[in-house]
Coordinates of C-alpha atoms and ligand atoms in Angstrom, one line a residue:
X1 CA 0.0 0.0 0.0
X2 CA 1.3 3.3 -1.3
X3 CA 1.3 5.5 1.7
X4 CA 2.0 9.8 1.8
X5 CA 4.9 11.4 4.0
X6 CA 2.1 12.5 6.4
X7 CA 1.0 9.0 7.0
X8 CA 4.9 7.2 6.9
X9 CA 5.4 9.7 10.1
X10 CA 2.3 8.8 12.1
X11 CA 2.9 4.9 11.6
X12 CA 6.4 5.3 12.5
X13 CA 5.5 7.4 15.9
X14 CA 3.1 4.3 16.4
X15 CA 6.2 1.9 16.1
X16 CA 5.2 0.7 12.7
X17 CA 7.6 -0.4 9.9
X18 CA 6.8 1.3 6.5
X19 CA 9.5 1.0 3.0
X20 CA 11.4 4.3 2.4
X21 CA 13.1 5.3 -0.9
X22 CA 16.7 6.3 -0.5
X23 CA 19.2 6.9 -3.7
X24 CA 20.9 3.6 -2.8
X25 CA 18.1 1.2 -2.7
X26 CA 14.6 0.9 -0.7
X27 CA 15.1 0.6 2.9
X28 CA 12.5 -0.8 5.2
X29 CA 12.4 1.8 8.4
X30 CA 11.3 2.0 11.7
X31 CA 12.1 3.8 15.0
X32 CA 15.5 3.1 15.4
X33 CA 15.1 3.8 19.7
X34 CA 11.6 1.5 19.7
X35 CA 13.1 -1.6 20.4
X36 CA 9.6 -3.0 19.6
X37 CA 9.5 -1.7 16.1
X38 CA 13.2 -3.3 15.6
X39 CA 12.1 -6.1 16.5
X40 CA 9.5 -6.0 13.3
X41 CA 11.8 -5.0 11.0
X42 CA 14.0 -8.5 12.0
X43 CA 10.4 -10.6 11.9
X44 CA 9.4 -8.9 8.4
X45 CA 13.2 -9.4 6.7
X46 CA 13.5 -13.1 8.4
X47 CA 17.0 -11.1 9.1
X48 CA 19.6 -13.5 11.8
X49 CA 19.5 -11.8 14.8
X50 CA 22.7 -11.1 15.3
X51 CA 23.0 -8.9 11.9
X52 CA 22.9 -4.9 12.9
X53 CA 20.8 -2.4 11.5
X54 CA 22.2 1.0 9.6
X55 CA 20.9 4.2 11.5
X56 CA 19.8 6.5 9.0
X57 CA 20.0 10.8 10.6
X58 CA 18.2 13.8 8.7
X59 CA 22.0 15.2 9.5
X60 CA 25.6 14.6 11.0
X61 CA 24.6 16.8 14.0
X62 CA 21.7 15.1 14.9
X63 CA 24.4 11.9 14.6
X64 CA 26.5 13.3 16.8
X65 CA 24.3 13.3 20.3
X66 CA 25.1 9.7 19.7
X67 CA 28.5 9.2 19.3
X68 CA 30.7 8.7 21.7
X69 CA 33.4 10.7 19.0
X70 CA 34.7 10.4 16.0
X71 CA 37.7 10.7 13.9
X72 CA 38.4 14.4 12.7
X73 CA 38.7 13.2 9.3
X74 CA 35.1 11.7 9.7
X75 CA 33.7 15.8 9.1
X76 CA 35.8 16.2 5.8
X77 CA 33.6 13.1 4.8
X78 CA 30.6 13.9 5.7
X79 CA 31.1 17.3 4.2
X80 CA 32.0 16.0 1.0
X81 CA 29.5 13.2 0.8
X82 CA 27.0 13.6 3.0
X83 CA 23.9 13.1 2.2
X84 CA 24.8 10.4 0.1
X85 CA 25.4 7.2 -0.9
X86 CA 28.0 6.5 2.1
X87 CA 27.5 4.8 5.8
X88 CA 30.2 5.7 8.5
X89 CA 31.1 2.5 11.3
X90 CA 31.7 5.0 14.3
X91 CA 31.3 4.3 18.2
X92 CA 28.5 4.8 20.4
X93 CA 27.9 6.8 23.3
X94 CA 26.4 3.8 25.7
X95 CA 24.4 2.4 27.2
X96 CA 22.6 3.5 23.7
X97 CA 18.8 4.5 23.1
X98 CA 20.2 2.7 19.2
X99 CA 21.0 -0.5 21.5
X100 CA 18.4 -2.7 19.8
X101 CA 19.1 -1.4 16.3
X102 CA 23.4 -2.2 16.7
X103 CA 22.1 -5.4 18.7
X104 CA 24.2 -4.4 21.6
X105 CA 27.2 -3.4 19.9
X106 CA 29.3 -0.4 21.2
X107 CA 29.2 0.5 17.6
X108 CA 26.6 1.9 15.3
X109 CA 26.7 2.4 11.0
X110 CA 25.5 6.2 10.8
X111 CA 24.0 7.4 7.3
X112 CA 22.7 10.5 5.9
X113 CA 20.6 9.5 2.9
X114 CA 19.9 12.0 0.4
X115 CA 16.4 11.5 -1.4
X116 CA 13.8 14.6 -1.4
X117 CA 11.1 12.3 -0.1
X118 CA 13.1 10.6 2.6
X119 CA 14.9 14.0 4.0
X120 CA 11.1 15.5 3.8
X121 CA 10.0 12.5 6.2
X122 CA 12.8 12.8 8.0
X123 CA 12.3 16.1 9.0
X124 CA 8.9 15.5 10.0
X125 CA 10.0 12.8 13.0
X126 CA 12.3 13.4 16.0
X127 CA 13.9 9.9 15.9
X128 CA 16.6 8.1 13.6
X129 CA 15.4 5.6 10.9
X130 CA 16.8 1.9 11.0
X131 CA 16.7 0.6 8.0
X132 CA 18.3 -2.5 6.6
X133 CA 17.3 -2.9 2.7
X134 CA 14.1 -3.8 1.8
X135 CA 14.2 -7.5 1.2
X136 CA 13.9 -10.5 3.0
X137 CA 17.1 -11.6 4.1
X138 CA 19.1 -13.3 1.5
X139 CA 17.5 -11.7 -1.7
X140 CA 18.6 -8.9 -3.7
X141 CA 17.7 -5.3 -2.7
X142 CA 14.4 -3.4 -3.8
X143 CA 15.4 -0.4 -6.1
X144 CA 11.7 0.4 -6.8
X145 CA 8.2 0.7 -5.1
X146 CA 7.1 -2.5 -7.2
X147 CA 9.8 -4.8 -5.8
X148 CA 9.2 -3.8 -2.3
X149 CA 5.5 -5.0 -2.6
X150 CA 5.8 -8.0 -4.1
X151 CA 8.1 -9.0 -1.7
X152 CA 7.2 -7.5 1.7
X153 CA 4.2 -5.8 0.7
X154 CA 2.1 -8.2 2.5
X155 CA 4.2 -7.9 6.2
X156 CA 4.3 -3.9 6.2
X157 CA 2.3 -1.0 7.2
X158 CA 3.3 1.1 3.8
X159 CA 5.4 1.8 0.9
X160 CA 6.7 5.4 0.5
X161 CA 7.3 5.4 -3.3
X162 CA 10.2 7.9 -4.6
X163 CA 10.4 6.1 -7.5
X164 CA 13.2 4.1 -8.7
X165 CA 16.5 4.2 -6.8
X166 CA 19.1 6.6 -8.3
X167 CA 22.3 4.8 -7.5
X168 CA 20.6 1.1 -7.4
X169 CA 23.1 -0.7 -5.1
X170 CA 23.9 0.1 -1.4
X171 CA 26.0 2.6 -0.1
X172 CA 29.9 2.6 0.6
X173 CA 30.4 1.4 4.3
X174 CA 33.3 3.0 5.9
X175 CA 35.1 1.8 9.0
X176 CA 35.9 5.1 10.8
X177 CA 37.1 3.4 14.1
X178 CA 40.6 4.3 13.7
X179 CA 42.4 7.8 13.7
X180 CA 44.6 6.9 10.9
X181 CA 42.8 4.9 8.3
X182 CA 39.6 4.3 6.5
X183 CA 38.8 1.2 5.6
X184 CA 35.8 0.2 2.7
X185 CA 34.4 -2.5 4.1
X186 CA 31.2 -2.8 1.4
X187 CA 32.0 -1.0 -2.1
X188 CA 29.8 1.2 -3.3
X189 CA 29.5 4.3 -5.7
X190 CA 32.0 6.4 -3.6
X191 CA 35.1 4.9 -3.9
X192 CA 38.6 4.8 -2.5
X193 CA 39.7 7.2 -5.5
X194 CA 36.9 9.7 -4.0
X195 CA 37.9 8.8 -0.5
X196 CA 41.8 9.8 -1.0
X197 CA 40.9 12.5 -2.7
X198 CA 38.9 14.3 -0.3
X199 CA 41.1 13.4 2.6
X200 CA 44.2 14.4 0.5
X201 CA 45.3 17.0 3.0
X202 CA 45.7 14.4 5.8
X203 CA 47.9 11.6 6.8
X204 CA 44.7 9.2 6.9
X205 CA 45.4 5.9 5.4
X206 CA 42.3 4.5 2.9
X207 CA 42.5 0.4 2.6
X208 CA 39.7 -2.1 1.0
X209 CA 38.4 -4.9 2.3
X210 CA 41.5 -7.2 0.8
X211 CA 38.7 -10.1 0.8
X212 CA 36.5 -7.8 -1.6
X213 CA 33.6 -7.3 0.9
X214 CA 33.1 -10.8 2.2
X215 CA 34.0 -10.3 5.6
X216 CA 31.8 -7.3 5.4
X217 CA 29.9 -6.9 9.2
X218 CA 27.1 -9.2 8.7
X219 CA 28.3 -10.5 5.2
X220 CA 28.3 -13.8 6.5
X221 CA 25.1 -14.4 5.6
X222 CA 23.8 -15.2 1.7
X223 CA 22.9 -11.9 0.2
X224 CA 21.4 -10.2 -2.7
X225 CA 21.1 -13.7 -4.9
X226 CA 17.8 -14.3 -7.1
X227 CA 15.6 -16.9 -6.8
X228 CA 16.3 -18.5 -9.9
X229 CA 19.6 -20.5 -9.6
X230 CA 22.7 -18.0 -10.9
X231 CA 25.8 -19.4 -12.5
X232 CA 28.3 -17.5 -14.6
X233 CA 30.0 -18.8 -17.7
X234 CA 32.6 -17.3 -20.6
X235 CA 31.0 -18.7 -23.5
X236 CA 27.6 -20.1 -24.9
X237 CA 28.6 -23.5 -25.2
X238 CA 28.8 -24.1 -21.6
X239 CA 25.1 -23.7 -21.1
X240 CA 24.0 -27.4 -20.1
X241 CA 20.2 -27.1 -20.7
X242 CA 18.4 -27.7 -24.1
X243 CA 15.4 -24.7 -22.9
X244 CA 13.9 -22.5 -20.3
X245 CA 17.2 -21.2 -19.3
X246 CA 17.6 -17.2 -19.0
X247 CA 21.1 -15.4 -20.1
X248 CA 22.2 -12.3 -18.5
X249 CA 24.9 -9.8 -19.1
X250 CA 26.1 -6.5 -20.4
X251 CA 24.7 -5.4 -24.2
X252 CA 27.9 -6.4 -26.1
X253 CA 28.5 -9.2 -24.2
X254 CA 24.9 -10.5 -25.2
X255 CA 25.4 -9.6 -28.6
X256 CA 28.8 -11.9 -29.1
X257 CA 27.2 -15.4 -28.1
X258 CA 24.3 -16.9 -30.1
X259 CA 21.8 -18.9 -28.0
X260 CA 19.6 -22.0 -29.1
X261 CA 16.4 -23.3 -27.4
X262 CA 13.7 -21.7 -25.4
X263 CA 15.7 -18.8 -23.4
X264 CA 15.1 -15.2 -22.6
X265 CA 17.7 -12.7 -22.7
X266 CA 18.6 -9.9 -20.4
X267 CA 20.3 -7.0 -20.8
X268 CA 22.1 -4.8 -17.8
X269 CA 23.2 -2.1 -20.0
X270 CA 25.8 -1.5 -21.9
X271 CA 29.8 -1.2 -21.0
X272 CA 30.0 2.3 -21.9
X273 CA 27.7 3.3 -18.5
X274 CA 28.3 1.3 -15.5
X275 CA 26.3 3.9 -13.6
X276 CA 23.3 2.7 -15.6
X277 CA 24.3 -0.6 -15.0
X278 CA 24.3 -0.4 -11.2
X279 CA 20.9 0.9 -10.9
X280 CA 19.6 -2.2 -13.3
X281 CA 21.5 -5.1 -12.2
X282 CA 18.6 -5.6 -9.1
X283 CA 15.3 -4.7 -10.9
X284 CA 17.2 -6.9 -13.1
X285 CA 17.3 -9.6 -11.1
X286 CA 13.6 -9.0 -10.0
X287 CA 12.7 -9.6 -13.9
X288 CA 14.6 -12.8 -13.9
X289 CA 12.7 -14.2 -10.9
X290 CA 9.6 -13.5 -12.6
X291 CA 10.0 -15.3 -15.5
X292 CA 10.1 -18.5 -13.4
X293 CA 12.9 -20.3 -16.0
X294 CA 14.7 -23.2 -14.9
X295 CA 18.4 -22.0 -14.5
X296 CA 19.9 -18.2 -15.6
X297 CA 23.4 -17.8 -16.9
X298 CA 25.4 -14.6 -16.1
X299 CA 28.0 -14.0 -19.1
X300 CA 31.5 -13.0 -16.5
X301 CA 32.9 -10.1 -17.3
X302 CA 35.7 -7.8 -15.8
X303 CA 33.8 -4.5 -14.5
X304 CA 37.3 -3.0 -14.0
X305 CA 39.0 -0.8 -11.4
X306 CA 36.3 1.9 -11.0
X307 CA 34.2 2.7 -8.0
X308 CA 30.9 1.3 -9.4
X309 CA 33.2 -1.2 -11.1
X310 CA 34.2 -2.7 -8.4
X311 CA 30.9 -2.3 -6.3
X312 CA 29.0 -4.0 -9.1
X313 CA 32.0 -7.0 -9.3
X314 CA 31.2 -7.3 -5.4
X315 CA 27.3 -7.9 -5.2
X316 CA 28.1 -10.6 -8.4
X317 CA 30.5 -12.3 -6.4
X318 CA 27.6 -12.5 -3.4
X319 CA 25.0 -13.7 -6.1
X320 CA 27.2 -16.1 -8.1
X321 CA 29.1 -17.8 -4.9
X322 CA 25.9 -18.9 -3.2
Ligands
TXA1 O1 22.5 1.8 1.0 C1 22.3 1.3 2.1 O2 23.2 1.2 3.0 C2 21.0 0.7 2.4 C3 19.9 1.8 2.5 C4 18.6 1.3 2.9 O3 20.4 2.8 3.4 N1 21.0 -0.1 3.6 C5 21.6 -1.3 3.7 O4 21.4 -2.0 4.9 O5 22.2 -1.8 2.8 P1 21.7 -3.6 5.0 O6 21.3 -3.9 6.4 O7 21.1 -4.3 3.9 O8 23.3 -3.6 5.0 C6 24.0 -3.1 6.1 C7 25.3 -3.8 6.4 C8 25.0 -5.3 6.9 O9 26.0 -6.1 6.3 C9 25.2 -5.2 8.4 O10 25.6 -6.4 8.9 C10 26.2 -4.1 8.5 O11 26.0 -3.2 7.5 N2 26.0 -3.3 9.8 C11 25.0 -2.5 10.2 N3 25.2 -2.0 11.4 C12 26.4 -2.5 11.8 C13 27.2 -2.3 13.0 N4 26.8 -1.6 14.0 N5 28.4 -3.0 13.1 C14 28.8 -3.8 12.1 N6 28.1 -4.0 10.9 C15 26.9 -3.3 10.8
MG2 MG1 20.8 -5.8 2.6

């Protein structure tokens, strides 16, 4: 159910759990200080306990009151990208009001989202946002109103529709625990090119996540796979089934195999705009699902060293290694 900004505030005040559109993906919010309403958000996703929410802030001051402190390099981010497509690992001031949100940890993942829609809301409530994407646990990440209902629609008290996402995967997670470095722990649009740049006039260190994301917080579990069973493969002939198979990959990529038998092809975009191929590759993936074919083949390709690049190579690793 479509719901305005009006009704997404009263049904949070009342501890309910609604879908919000952010320029990443969809997230699906609550009150991040009702421990009640977390405890929704956990039931609706079928989310593992143990895995921590991301607190979502209308701004890095109203972060702040609950932070314990923060790096000094932290406000050069923030500054630069902020609102935006990046999340900030920082400690908490405890005991926390965030507790159930971080499930106890002494640390919290701040963001400052930047959608029209979502700020507008945000203004209108007095409390930060929890919001882990909107899809049950496992599954790919809802870039549109659509996808969130005909997942979760069903299990929650609205969707907020801001149409589709802008960016299309989730934001950069940086570890800001330590003085001296910055470490990516999830890849996303804002990369370590962006990072080093803006800190350029600092001694601050920027490292990836050597194992490309995997040991991520909370990346132990499956994530953003399709239904459909996923392999990848380097040419046509290695596709093992005679029909009802589904083929998936960039334009050119598409365009260099032939295919025989019953099969549907789809197209991410083409080579020439990864951007554009970001903010496919999930509603993407919800297209596949709903074809209901027997197996879907992802042609491999090297996305290269970019930021998006390397985000997009990450949630392909997730999907194909499951
Ligand atoms: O773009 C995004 O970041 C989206 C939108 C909705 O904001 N959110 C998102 O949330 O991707 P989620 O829950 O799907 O991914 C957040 C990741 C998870 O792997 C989780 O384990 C980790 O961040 N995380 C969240 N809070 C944490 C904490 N306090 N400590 C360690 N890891 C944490
Ligand atoms: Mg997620």
């Amino acid at each position: 159910m479509k719901i305005s900004i009006e009704e997404a505030s009263k049904i949070l005040y009342k501890g309910g759990v609604i879908a919000i559109p952010t320029e990443t993906v969809y997230g699906l919010a609550a009150d991040a200080t009702n421990e009640k309403a977390i405890a929704k958000i956990f039931q609706i996703k079928n989310r593992p306990a143990d895995n921590p929410l991301i607190c979502h802030f209308h701004s890095f001051e109203e972060a702040k009151r609950f932070l314990l402190h923060y790096p000094k390099y932290v406000e050069q981010l923030v500054n630069l990208f902020s609102p935006g497509p990046v999340s900030y690992l920082l400690p908490l001031k405890m005991p926390s009001p965030l507790h159930a949100a971080t499930r106890g940890s002494s640390h919290v993942i701040i963001r400052i989202p930047m959608h029209e829609i979502l700020l507008k809301l945000m203004k209108n409530i007095s409390f930060p946002l929890a919001a882990p994407s909107a899809n049950t646990s496992g599954k790919f990440s809802a870039t549109t109103a659509e996808m969130v209902e005909a997942d979760l629609g069903n299990k929650i008290d609205g969707v907020l529709d801001g149409g589709a996402s802008k960016f299309g995967l989730e934001s950069t997670i940086l570890d800001c625990r330590k003085n001296d470095e910055v470490k990516i722990l999830r890849p996303g649009a804002i990369g370590k090119e962006d990072i080093e740049w803006c800190l350029r006039n600092t001694t601050v260190t920027v490292t990836e996540e050597s194992s490309f994301g995997i040991t991520t917080p909370g990346s132990k579990y499956k994530h953003y796979s399709p239904v459909t069973p996923l392999t990848s493969i380097h040419t046509s002939s290695e596709i093992s089934i005679q029909n009802n198979f589904a083929v998936i990959g960039l334009a050119e990529d598409l365009n260099k195999f032939s295919f025989t038998g019953k099969h549907k092809l789809i197209s991410l975009g083409s080579e020439n705009n990864l951007h554009e191929v970001a903010s496919n590759l999930y509603r993407k993936m919800f297209e596949l699902d709903s074809l209901h074919v027997e197996q879907a083949y992802f042609i491999k390709r090297d996305f290269g060293n970019s930021a998006i690049g390397k985000a997009i190579s990450n949630r392909l690793l997730h999907m194909l290694s499951s």
